[in-house]
Tab-separated table of C-alpha atoms and ligand atoms in Angstrom:
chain	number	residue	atom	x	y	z
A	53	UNK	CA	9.292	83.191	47.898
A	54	UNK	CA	9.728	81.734	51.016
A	55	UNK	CA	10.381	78.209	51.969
A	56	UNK	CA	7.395	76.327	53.614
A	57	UNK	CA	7.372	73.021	55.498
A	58	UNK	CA	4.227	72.288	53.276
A	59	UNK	CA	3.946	69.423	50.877
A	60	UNK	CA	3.683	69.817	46.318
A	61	UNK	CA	2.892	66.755	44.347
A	62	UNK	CA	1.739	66.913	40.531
A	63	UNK	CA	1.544	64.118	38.052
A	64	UNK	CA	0.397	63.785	34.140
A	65	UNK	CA	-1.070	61.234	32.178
A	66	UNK	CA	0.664	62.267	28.804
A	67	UNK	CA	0.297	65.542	26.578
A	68	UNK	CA	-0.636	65.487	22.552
A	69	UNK	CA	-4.360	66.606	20.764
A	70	UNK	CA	-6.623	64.283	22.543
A	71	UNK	CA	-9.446	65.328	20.141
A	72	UNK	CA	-10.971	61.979	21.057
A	73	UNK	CA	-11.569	63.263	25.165
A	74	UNK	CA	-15.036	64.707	23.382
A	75	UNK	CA	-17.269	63.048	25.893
A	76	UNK	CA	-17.496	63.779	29.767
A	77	UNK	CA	-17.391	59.975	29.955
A	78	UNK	CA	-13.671	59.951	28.869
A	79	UNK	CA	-12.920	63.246	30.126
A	80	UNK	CA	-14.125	61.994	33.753
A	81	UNK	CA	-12.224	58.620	33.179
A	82	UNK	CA	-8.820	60.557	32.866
A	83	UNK	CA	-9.599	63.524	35.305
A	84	UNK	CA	-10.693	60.558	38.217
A	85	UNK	CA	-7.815	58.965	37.576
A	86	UNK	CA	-5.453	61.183	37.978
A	87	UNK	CA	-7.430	62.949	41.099
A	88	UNK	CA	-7.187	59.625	42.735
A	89	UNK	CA	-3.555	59.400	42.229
A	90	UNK	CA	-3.277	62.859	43.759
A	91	UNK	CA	-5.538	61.978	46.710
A	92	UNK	CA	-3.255	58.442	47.232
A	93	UNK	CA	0.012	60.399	47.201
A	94	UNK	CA	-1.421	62.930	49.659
A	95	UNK	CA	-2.131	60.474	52.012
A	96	UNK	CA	1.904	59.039	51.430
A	97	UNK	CA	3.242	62.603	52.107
A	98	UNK	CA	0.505	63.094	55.205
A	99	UNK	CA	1.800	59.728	56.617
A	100	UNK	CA	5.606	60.619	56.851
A	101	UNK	CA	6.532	59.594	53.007
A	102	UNK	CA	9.332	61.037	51.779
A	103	UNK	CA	8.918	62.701	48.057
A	104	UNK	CA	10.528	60.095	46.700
A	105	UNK	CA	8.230	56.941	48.145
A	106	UNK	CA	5.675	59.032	46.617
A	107	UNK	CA	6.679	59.215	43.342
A	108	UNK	CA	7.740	56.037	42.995
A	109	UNK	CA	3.911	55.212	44.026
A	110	UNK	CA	1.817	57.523	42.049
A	111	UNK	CA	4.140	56.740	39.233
A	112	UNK	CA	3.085	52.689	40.118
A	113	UNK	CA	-0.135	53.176	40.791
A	114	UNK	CA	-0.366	55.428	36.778
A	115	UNK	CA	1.138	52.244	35.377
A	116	UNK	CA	-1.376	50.034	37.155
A	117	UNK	CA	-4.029	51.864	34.759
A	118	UNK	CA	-4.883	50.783	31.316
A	119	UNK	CA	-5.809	54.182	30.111
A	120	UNK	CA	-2.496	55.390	30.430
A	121	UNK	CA	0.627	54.404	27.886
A	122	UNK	CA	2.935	53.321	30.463
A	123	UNK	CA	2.850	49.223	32.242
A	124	UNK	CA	0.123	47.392	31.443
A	125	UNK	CA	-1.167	50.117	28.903
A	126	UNK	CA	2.035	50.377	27.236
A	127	UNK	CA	1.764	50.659	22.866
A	128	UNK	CA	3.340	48.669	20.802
A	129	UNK	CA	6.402	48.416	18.483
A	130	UNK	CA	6.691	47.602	15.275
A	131	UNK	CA	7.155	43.730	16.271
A	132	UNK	CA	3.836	44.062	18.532
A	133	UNK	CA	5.857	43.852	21.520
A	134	UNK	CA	6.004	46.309	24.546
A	135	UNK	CA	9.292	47.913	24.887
A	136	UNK	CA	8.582	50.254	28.424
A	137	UNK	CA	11.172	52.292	29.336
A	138	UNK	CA	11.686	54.230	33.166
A	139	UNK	CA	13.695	56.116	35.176
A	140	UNK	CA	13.411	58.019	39.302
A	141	UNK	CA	15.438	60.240	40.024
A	142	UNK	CA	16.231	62.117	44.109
A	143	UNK	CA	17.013	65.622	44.641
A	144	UNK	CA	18.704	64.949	47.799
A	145	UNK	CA	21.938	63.850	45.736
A	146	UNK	CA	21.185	63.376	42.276
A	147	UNK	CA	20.660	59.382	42.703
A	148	UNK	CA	19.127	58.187	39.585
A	149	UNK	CA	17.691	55.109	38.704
A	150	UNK	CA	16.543	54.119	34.958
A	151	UNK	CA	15.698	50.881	32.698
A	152	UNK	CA	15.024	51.256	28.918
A	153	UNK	CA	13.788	49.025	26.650
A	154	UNK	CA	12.011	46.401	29.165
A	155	UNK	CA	9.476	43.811	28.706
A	156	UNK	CA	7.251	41.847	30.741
A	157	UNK	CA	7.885	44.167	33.719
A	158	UNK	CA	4.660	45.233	35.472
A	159	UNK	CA	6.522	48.068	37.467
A	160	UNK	CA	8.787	49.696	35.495
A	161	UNK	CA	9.307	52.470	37.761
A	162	UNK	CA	9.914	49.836	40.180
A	163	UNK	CA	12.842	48.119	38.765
A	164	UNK	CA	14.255	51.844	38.048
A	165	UNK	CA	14.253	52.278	41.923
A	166	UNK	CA	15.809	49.034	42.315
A	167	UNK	CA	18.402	50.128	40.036
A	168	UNK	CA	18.827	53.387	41.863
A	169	UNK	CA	19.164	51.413	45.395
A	170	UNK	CA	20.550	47.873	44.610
A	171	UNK	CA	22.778	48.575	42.190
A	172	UNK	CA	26.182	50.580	40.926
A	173	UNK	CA	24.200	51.958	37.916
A	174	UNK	CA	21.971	54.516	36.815
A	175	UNK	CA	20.636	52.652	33.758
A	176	UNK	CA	19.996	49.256	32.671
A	177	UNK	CA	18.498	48.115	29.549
A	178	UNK	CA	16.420	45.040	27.861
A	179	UNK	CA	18.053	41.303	28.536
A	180	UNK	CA	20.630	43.144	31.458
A	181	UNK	CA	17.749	44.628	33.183
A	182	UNK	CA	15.314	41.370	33.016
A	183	UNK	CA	18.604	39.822	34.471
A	184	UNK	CA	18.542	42.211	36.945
A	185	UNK	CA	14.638	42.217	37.916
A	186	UNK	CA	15.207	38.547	38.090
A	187	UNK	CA	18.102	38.861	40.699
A	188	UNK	CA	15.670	41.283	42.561
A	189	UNK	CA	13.185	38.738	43.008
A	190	UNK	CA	10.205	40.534	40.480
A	191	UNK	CA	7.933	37.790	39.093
A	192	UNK	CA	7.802	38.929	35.029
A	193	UNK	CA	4.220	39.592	34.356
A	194	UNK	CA	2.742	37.308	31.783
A	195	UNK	CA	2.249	38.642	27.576
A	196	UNK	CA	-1.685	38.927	28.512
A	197	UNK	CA	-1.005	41.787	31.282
A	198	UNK	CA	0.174	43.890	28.313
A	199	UNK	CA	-1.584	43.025	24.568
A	200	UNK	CA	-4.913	44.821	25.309
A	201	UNK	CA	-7.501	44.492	22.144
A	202	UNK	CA	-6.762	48.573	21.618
A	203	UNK	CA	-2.988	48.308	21.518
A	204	UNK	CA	-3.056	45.576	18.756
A	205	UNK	CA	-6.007	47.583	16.854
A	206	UNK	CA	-3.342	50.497	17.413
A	207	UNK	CA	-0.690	49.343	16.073
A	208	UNK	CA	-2.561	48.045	13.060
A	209	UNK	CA	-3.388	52.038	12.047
A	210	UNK	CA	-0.063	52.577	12.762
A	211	UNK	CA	1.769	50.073	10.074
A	212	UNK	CA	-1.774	50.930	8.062
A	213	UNK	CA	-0.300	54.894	7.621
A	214	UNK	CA	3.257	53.837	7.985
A	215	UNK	CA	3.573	56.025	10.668
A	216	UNK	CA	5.321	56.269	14.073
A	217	UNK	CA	2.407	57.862	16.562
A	218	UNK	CA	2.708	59.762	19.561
A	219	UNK	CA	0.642	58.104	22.274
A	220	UNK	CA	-1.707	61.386	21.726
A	221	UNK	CA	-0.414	62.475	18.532
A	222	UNK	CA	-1.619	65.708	17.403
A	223	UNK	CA	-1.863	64.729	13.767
A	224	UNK	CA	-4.164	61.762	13.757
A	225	UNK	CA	-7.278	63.784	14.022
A	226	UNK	CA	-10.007	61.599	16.094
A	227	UNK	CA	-7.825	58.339	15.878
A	228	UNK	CA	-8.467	56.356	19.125
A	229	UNK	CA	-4.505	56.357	19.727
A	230	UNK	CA	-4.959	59.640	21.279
A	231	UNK	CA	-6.408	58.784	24.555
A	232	UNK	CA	-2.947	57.628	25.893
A	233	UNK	CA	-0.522	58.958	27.810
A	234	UNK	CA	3.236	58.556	29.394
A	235	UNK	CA	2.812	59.257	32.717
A	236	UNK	CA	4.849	60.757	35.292
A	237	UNK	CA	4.827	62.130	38.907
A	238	UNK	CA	6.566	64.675	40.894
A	239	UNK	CA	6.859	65.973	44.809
A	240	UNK	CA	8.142	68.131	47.473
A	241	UNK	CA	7.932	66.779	51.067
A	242	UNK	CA	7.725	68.876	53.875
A	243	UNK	CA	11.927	68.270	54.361
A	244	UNK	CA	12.246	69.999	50.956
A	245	UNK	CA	13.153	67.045	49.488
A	246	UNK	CA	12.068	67.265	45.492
A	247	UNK	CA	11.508	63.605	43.279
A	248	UNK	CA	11.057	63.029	40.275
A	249	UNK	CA	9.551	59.700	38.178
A	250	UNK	CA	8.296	59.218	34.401
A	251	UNK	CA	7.623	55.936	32.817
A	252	UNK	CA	6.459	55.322	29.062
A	253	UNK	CA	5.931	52.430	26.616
A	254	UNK	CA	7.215	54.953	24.169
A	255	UNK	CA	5.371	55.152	20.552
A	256	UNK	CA	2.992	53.804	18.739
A	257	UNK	CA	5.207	51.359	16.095
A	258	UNK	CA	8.741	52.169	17.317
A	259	UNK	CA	11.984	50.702	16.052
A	260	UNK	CA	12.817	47.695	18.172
A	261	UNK	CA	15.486	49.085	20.800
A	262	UNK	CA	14.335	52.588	20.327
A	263	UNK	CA	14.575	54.472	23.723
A	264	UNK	CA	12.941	57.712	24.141
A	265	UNK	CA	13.655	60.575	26.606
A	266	UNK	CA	11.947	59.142	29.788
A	267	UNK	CA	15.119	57.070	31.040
A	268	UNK	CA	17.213	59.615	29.894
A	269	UNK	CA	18.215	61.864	33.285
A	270	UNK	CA	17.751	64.877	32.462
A	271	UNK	CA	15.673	64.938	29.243
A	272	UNK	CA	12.176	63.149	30.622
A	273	UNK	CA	12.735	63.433	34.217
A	274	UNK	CA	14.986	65.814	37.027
A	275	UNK	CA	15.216	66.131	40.384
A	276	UNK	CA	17.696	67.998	42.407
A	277	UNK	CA	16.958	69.804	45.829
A	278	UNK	CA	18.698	73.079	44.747
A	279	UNK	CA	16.252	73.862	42.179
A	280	UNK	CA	13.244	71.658	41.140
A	281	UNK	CA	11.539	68.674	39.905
A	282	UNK	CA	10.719	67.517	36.495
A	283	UNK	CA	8.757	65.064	34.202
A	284	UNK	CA	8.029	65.500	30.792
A	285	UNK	CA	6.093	63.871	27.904
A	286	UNK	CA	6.214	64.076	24.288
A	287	UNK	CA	8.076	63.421	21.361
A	288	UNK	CA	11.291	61.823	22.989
A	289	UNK	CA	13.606	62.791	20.360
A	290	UNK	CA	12.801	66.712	20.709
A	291	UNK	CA	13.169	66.097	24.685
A	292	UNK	CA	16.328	64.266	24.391
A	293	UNK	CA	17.739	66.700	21.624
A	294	UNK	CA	17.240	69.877	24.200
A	295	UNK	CA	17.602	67.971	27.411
A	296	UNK	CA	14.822	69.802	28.571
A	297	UNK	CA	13.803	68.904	31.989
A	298	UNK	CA	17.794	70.010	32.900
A	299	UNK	CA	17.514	72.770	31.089
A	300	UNK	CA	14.150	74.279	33.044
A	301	UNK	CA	16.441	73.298	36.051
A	302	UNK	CA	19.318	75.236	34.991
A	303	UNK	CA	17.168	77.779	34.577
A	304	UNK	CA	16.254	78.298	38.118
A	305	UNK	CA	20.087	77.254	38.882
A	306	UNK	CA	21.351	80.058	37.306
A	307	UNK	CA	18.694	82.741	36.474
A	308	UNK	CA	17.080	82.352	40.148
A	309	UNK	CA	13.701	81.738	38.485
A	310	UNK	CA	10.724	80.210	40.152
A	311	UNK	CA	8.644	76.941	38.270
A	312	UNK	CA	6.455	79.419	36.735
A	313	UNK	CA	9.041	81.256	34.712
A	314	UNK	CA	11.343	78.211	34.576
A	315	UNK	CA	8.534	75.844	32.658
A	316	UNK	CA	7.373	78.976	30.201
A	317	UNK	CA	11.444	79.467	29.251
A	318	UNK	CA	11.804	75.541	29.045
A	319	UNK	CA	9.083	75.513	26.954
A	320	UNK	CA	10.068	78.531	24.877
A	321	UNK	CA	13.092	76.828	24.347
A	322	UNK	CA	11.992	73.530	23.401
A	323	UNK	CA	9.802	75.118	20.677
A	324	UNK	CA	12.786	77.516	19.220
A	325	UNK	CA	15.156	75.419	19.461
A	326	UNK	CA	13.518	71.918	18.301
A	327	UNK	CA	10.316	72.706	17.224
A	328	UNK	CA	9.188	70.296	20.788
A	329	UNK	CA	5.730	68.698	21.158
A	330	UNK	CA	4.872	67.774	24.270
A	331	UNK	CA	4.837	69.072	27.809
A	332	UNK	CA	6.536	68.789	31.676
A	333	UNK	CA	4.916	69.301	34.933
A	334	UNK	CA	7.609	71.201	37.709
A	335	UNK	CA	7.416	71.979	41.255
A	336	UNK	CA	10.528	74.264	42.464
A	337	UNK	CA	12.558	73.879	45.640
A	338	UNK	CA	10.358	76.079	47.061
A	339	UNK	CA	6.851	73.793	46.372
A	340	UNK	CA	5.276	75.922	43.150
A	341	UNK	CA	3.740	73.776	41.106
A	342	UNK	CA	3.985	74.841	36.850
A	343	UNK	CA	2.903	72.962	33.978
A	344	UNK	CA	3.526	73.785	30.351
A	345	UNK	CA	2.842	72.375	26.796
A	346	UNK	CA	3.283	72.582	22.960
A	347	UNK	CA	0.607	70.671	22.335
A	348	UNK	CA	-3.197	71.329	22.272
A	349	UNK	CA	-3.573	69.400	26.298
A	350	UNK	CA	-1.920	67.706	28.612
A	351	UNK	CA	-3.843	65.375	31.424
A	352	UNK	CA	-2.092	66.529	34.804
A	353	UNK	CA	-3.183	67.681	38.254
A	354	UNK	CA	-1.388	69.048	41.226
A	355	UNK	CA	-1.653	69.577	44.834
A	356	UNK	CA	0.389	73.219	45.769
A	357	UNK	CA	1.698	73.408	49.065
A	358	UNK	CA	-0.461	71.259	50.820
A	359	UNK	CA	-4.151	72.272	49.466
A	360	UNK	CA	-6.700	71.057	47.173
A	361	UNK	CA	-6.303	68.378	44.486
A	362	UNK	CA	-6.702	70.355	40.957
A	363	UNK	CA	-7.159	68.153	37.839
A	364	UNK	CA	-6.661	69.518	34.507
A	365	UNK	CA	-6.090	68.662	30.420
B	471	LIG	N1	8.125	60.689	25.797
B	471	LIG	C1	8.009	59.315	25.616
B	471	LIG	C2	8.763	58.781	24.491
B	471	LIG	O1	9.034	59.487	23.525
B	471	LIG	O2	9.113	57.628	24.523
């Protein structure tokens, strides 16, 4: 394939059953969502943006929106508090930026990039990272921005069935937990640059201090120039336990494959070798856009080299 001075973006909303998306209603909710994240990053990559401003804004503007489980939609832990957890990442030299285990933070993602650009880290978690987005100057946003009636109600069935949920979990047939998603975004600029950004507020009745694979470089989110871009959702464990969103990237690396190949071998992988649910969005150095899953659907959309804005679960 050859290289083109053309533009890729794709971002998800989260992957799992979502049995409940039975209406248009709720279908349209998601799909106009994430269409109007496309459209918003297109107009960042028209206007001179590099890849990573983008991400770092569709990824905000995801968290901005109730419907998805990351910011101010974020679920719930099993002390009813919102643990988020985030992480950018730039192919032009593998600068990461992550924060795990953060409340009270309206912009995850943000703080992550602050991380990346302010600081000698790559990660920082809970009290050290609050220290941190205090020291940056970010006002913490209030309890009230978080506790939405539907997280508590949430968490409730959760502790009800003992159970640790997926934000979409497969096995809770029409529960209402399943219309929310981790969300992440990914581009290629017309330099070639590749970024990557995923943000979460994990699962549904958590441990306190549990950190999933969103953070984790390399397991929920990639980015290197040389071969592609990655964000994932699902199951954190299986994504951490098969460092997935590397592995689709060593793929290319090494076996010269394209995003197409590279996601269906990732995800043949994930399932052999962990049994993965969930699902990544990729766009290779070269600005193919791929999406795979394990699980029934993921919300996601893309914009390939330039064109028009496809939405899809
Ligand atoms: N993939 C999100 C999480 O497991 O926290």
């Amino acid at each position: 394939m050859s290289q083109t001075a053309s533009y890729s973006l794709m971002v998800h909303g989260g992957a799992g059953a979502l049995d409940n998306v039975k209406d248009d209603k709720t279908a349209m909710r998601y799909l106009e969502a994430i269409r109007r994240v496309l459209e918003h990053g297109r107009e960042v990559l028209e206007l001179g943006g590099s890849a990573l401003q983008t991400v770092e804004t569709c990824a905000s503007l995801l968290e901005d929106d109730p419907i998805f489980n990351a910011g101010c939609g974020s679920v719930l832990n099993e002390k009813g508090k919102v643990e988020m957890d985030a992480a950018i990442m730039d192919g032009r030299d593998l600068s990461a930026g992550a924060v795990a285990a953060v409340g009270n933070i309206a912009n995850p993602i943000q703080l992550a990039r602050l991380v990346m650009s302010e600081s000698e880290h790559v990660m920082l978690i809970s009290e050290g990272a609050m220290r941190f987005a205090e020291h940056c100057g970010i006002t913490p946003a209030p309890d009230d921005y978080f506790y939405t009636p539907d997280r508590i109600e949430q968490l409730k069935q959760a502790r009800l069935h003992n159970k640790i949920m997926l934000d979409h979990d497969d096995t809770e047939g029409d529960s209402e937990d399943q219309k929310y998603g981790t969300i992440g975004a990914i581009a290629r600029d017309p330099l070639g640059n590749l970024a990557a950004a995923t943000s979460t507020g994990g699962i549904v009745n958590k441990r306190m201090g549990r950190v999933g694979d969103s953070p984790i470089i390399g397991a929920g989110v990639y980015a290197d120039n040389e071969t592609c871009a990655v964000s994932a959702t699902g199951y954190g464990e299986e994504f951490m336990r098969s460092v997935i969103s590397k592995t689709i990237s060593d793929f290319i690396y090494m076996k010269d494959m394209n995003a197409e190949e590279a996601t269906q071998a990732g995800m043949a992988y994930l399932t052999r070798k962990v049994n993965g649910r969930g699902g990544v969005i990729v766009i290779d150095h070269n600005g193919n856009c791929s999406s795979g899953f394990t699980t029934k659907k993921m919300i996601h959309g893309w914009i390939e080299q330039g064109g028009e804005s496809v939405v899809r679960f």
